[in-house]
mmCIF file of C-alpha atoms in Angstrom:
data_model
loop_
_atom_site.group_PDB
_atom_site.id
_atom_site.type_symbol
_atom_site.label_atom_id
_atom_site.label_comp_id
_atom_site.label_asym_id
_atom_site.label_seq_id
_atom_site.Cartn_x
_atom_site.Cartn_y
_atom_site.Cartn_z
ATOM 1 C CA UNK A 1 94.908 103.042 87.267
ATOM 2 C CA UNK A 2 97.237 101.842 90.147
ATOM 3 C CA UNK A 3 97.587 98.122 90.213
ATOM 4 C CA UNK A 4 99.888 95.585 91.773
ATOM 5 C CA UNK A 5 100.088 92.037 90.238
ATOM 6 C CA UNK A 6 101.911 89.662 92.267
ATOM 7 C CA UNK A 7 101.766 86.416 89.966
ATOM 8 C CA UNK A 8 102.764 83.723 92.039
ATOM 9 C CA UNK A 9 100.063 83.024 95.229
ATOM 10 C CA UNK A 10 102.464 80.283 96.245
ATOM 11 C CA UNK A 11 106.325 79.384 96.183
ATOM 12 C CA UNK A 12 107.978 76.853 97.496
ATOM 13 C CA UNK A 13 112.217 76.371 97.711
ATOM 14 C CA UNK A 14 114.823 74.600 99.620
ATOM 15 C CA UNK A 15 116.684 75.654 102.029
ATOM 16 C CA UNK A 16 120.028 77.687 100.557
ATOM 17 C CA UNK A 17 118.275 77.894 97.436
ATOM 18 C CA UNK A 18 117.595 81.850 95.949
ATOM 19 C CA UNK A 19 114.048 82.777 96.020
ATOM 20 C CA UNK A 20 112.856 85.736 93.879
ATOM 21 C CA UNK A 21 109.100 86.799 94.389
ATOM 22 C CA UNK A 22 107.986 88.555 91.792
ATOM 23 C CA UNK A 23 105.803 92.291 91.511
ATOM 24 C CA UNK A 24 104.616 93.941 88.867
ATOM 25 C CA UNK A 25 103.228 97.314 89.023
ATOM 26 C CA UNK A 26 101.139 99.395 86.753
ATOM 27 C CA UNK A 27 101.448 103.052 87.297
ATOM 28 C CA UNK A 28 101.909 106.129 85.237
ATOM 29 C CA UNK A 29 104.506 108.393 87.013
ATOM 30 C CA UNK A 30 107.149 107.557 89.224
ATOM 31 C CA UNK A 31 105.677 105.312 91.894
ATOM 32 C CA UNK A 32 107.220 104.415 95.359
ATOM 33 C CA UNK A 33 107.430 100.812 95.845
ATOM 34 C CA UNK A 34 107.485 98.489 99.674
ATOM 35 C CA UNK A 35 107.671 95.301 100.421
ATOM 36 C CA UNK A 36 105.748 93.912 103.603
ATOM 37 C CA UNK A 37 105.878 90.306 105.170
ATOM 38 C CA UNK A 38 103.874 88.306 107.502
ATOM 39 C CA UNK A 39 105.626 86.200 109.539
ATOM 40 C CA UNK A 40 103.189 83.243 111.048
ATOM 41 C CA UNK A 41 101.118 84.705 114.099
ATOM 42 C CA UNK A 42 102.443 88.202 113.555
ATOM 43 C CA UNK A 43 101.212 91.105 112.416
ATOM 44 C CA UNK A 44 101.825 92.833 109.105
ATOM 45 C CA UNK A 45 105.557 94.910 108.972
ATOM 46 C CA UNK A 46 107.876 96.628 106.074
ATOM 47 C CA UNK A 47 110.426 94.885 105.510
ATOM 48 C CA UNK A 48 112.040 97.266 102.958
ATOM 49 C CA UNK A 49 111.290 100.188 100.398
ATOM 50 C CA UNK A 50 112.822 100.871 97.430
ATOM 51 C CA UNK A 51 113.837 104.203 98.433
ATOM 52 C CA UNK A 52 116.518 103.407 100.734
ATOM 53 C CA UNK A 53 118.132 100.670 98.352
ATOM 54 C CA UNK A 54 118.483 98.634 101.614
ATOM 55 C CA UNK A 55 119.091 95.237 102.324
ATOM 56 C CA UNK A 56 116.799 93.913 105.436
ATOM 57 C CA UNK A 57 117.381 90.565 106.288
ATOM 58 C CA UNK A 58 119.527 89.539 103.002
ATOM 59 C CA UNK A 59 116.542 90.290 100.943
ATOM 60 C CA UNK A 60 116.813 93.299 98.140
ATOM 61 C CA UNK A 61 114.378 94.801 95.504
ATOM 62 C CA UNK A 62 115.241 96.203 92.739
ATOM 63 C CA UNK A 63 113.048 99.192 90.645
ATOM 64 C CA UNK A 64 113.286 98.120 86.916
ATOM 65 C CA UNK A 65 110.824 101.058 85.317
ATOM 66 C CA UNK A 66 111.564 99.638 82.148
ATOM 67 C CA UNK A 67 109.675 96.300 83.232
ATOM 68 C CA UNK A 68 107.782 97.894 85.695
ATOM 69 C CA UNK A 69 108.693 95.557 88.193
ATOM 70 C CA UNK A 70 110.153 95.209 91.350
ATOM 71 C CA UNK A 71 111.006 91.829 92.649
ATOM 72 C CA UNK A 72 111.998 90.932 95.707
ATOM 73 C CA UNK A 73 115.513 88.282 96.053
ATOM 74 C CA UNK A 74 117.545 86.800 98.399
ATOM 75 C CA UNK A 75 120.670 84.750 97.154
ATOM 76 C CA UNK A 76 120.330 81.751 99.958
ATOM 77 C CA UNK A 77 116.977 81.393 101.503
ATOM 78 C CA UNK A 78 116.583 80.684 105.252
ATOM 79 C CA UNK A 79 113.579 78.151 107.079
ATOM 80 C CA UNK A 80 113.098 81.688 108.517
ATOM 81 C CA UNK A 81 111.866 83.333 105.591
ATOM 82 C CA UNK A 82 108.720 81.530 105.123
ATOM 83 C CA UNK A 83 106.095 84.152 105.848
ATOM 84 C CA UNK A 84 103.537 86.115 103.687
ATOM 85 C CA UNK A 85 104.842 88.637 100.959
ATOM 86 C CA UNK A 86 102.908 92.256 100.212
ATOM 87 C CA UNK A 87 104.257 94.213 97.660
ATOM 88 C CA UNK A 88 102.682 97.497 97.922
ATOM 89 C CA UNK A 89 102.485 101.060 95.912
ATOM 90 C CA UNK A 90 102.652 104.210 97.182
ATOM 91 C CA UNK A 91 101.562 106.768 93.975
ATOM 92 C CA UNK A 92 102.586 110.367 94.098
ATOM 93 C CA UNK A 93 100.766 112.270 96.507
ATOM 94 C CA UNK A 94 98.580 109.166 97.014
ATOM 95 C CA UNK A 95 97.438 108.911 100.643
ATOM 96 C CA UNK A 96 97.049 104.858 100.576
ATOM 97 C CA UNK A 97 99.032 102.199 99.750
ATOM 98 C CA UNK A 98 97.831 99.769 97.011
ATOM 99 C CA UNK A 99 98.571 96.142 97.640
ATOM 100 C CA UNK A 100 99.415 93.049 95.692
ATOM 101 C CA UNK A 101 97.548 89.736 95.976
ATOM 102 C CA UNK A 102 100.380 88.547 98.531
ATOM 103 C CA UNK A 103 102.864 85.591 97.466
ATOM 104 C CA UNK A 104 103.110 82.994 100.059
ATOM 105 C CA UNK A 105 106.952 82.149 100.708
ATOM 106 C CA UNK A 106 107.792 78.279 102.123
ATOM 107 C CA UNK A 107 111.073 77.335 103.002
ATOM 108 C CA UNK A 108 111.556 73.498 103.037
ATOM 109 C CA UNK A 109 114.170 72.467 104.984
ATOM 110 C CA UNK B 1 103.896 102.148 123.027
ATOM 111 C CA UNK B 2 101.512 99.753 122.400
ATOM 112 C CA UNK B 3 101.681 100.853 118.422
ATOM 113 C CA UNK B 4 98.126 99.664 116.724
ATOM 114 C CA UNK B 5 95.835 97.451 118.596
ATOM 115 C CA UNK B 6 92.648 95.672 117.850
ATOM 116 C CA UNK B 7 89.700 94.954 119.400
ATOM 117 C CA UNK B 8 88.042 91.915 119.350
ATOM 118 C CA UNK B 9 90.915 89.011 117.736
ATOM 119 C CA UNK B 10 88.183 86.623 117.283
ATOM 120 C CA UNK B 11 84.394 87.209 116.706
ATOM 121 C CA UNK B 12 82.107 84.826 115.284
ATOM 122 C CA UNK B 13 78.478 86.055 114.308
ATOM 123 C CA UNK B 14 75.102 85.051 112.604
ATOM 124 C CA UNK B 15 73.844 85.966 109.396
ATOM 125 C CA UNK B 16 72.220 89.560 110.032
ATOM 126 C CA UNK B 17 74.005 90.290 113.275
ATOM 127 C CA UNK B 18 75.973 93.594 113.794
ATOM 128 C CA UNK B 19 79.117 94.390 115.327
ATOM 129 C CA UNK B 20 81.440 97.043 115.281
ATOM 130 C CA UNK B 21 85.688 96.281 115.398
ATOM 131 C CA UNK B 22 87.908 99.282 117.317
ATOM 132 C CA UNK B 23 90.818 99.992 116.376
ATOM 133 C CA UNK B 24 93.087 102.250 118.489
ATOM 134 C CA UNK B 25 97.164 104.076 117.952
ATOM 135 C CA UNK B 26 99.090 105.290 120.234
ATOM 136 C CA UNK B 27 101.156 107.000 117.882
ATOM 137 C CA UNK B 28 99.923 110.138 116.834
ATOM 138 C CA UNK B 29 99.045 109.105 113.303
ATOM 139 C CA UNK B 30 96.744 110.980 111.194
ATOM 140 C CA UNK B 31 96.385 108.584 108.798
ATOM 141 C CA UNK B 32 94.430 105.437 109.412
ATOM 142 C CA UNK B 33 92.739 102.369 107.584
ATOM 143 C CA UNK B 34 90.872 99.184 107.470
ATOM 144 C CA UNK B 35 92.082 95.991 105.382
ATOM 145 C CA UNK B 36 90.028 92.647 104.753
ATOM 146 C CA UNK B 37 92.449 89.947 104.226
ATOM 147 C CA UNK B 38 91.443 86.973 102.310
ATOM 148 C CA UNK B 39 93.093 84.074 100.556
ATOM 149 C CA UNK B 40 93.671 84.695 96.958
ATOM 150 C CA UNK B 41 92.801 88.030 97.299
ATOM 151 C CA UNK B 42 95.378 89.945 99.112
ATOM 152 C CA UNK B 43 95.205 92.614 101.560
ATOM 153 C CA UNK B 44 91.856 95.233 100.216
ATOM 154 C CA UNK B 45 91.071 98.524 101.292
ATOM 155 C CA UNK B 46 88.170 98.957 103.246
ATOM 156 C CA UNK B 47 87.761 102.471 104.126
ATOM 157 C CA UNK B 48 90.430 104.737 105.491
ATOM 158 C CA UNK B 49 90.614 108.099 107.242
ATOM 159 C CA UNK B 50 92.949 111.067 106.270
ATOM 160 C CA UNK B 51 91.983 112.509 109.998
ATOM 161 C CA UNK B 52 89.488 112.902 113.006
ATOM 162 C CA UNK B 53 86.042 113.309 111.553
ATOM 163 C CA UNK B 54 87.357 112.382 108.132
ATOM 164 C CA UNK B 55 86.697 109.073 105.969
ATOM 165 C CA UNK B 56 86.839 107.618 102.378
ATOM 166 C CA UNK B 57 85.909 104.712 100.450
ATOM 167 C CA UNK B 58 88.500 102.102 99.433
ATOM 168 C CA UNK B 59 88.277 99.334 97.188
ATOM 169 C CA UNK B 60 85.579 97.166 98.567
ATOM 170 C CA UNK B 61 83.737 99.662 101.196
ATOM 171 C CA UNK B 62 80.131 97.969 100.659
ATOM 172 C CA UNK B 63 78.362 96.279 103.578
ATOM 173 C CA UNK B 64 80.839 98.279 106.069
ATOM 174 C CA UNK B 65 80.767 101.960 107.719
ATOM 175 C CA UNK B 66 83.246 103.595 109.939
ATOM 176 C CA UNK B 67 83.760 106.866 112.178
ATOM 177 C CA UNK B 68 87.061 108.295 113.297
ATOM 178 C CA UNK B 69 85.365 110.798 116.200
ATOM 179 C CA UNK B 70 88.511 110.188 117.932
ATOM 180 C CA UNK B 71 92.362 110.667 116.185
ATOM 181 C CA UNK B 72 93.428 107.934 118.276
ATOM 182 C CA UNK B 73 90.690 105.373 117.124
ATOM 183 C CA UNK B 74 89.027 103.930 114.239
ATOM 184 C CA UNK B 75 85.504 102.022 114.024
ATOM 185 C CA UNK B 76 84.235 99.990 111.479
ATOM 186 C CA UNK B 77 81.261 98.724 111.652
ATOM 187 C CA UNK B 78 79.032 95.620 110.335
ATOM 188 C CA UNK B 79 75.218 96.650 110.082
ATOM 189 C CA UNK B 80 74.207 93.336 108.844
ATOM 190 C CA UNK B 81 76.991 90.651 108.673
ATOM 191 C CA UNK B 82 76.981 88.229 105.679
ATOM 192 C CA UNK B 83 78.693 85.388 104.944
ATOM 193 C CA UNK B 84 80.693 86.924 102.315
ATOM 194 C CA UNK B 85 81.910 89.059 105.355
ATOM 195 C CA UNK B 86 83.924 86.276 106.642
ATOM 196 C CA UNK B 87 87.448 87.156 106.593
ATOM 197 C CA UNK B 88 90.978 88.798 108.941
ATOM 198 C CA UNK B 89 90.553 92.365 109.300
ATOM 199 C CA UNK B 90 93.239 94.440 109.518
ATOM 200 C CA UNK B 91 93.992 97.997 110.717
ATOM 201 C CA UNK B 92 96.590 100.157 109.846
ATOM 202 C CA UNK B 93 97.898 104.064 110.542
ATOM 203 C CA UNK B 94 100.827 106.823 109.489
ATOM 204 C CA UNK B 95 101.570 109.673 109.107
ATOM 205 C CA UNK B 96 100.101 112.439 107.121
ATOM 206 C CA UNK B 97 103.006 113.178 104.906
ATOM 207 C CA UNK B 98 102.965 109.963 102.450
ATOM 208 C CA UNK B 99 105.485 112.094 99.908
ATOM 209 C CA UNK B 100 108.260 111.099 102.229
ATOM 210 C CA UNK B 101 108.809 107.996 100.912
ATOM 211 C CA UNK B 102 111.813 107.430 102.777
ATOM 212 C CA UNK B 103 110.160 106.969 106.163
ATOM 213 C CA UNK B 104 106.429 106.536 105.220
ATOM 214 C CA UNK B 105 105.304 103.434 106.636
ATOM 215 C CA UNK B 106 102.177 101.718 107.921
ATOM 216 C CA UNK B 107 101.555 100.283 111.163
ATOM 217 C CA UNK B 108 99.701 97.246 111.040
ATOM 218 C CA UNK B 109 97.305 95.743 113.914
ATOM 219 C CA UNK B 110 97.354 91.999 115.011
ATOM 220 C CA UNK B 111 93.764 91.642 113.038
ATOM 221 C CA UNK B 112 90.740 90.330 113.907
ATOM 222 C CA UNK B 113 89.089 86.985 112.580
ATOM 223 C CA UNK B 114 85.922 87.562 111.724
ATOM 224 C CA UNK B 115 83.521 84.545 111.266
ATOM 225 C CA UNK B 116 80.309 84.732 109.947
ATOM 226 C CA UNK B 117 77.376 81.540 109.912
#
């Protein structure tokens, strides 16, 4: 079975401070991995995929198969960053995405 | 483009009542799906649709149909609204070629708040 656990529902950090939100995935194959965010009275977007090893907005995620996990960091976090946090699975040849329980990111000032 | 939009943002309805939420993409998706968002719980599959006159179950597809007569647009539909119906609801499309991880993406609507009494 496909599942996403993301274990924290809420996390809260100072401004500057790193931030890591955590996602673990169970999946037996190769899965592709995305991270989307909800910014406050927006809609839903990616903000990266695994695939492209990018860095969006000084955040990066790692694929560690060997933990099954891909966690999402930034080194300094920004009053900006506080928004809602979907990891999401894409299986091979699925035709869906499967969602974590979303991790909701506050950045105190 | 106006990308995915919803229709209505904010209904609020009695016990028993039925409604039915459009969705509609401009963006030639074939590829398109309906979320429930609640707190605690995540973002859950509703039912989805792989293309016009096509549809599936997700993960929690009781109490809900849809209909995709259209490519462009996406029903679902409340028969008889419950309580436990109470919740954002979310549509979503992309393309039909999901192996392409590199670009496959979905495009999210601005939701609907759904309130039931």
């Amino acid at each position: 079975a496909q599942r996403v656990t993301q274990p924290e529902k809420l996390l809260s950090v100072f401004k500057g401070a790193p931030v890591e939100l955590k996602c673990n995935y169970s999946y037996s194959g190769s899965p592709e991995l995305f991270w989307y965010v909800q910014y406050s009275r927006q809609r839903l977007q990616l903000l990266l995929r695994h695939i492209s090893r990018e860095s969006i907005k000084g955040f990066t995620a790692d694929l560690n198969k060997g933990e099954t996990s891909f966690h999402l960091k930034k080194p300094f976090a920004q009053e900006e960053d506080s928004a809602m946090y979907y990891c999401a699975l894409l299986g091979k040849g699925a035709q869906k995405l499967v969602f974590g329980q979303g991790t909701r990111l506050t950045i105190n000032p | 483009n106006a990308g995915v939009t919803q229709t209505p943002k904010f209904r609020v309805l009695k016990t028993g009542q039925s409604m039915t939420l459009l969705c509609a993409q401009d963006m030639n998706h074939e590829y398109m799906y309906w979320y429930r968002q609640d707190p605690g719980m995540g973002l859950r599959l509703i039912h989805y649709s792989v293309g016009e006159g096509t549809t599936a179950k997700g993960e929690v597809p009781d109490g809900y149909n849809v209909s995709r007569l259209k490519k462009q647009n996406f029903l679902l539909g409340l028969e008889s609204a419950a309580p436990s119906q109470t919740s954002v609801y979310f549509c979503a499309s992309s393309h039909d070629f999901p192996e392409l991880a590199g670009v496959y993406e979905q495009y999210f609507g601005p939701g609907t708040r759904l309130t039931v009494t």
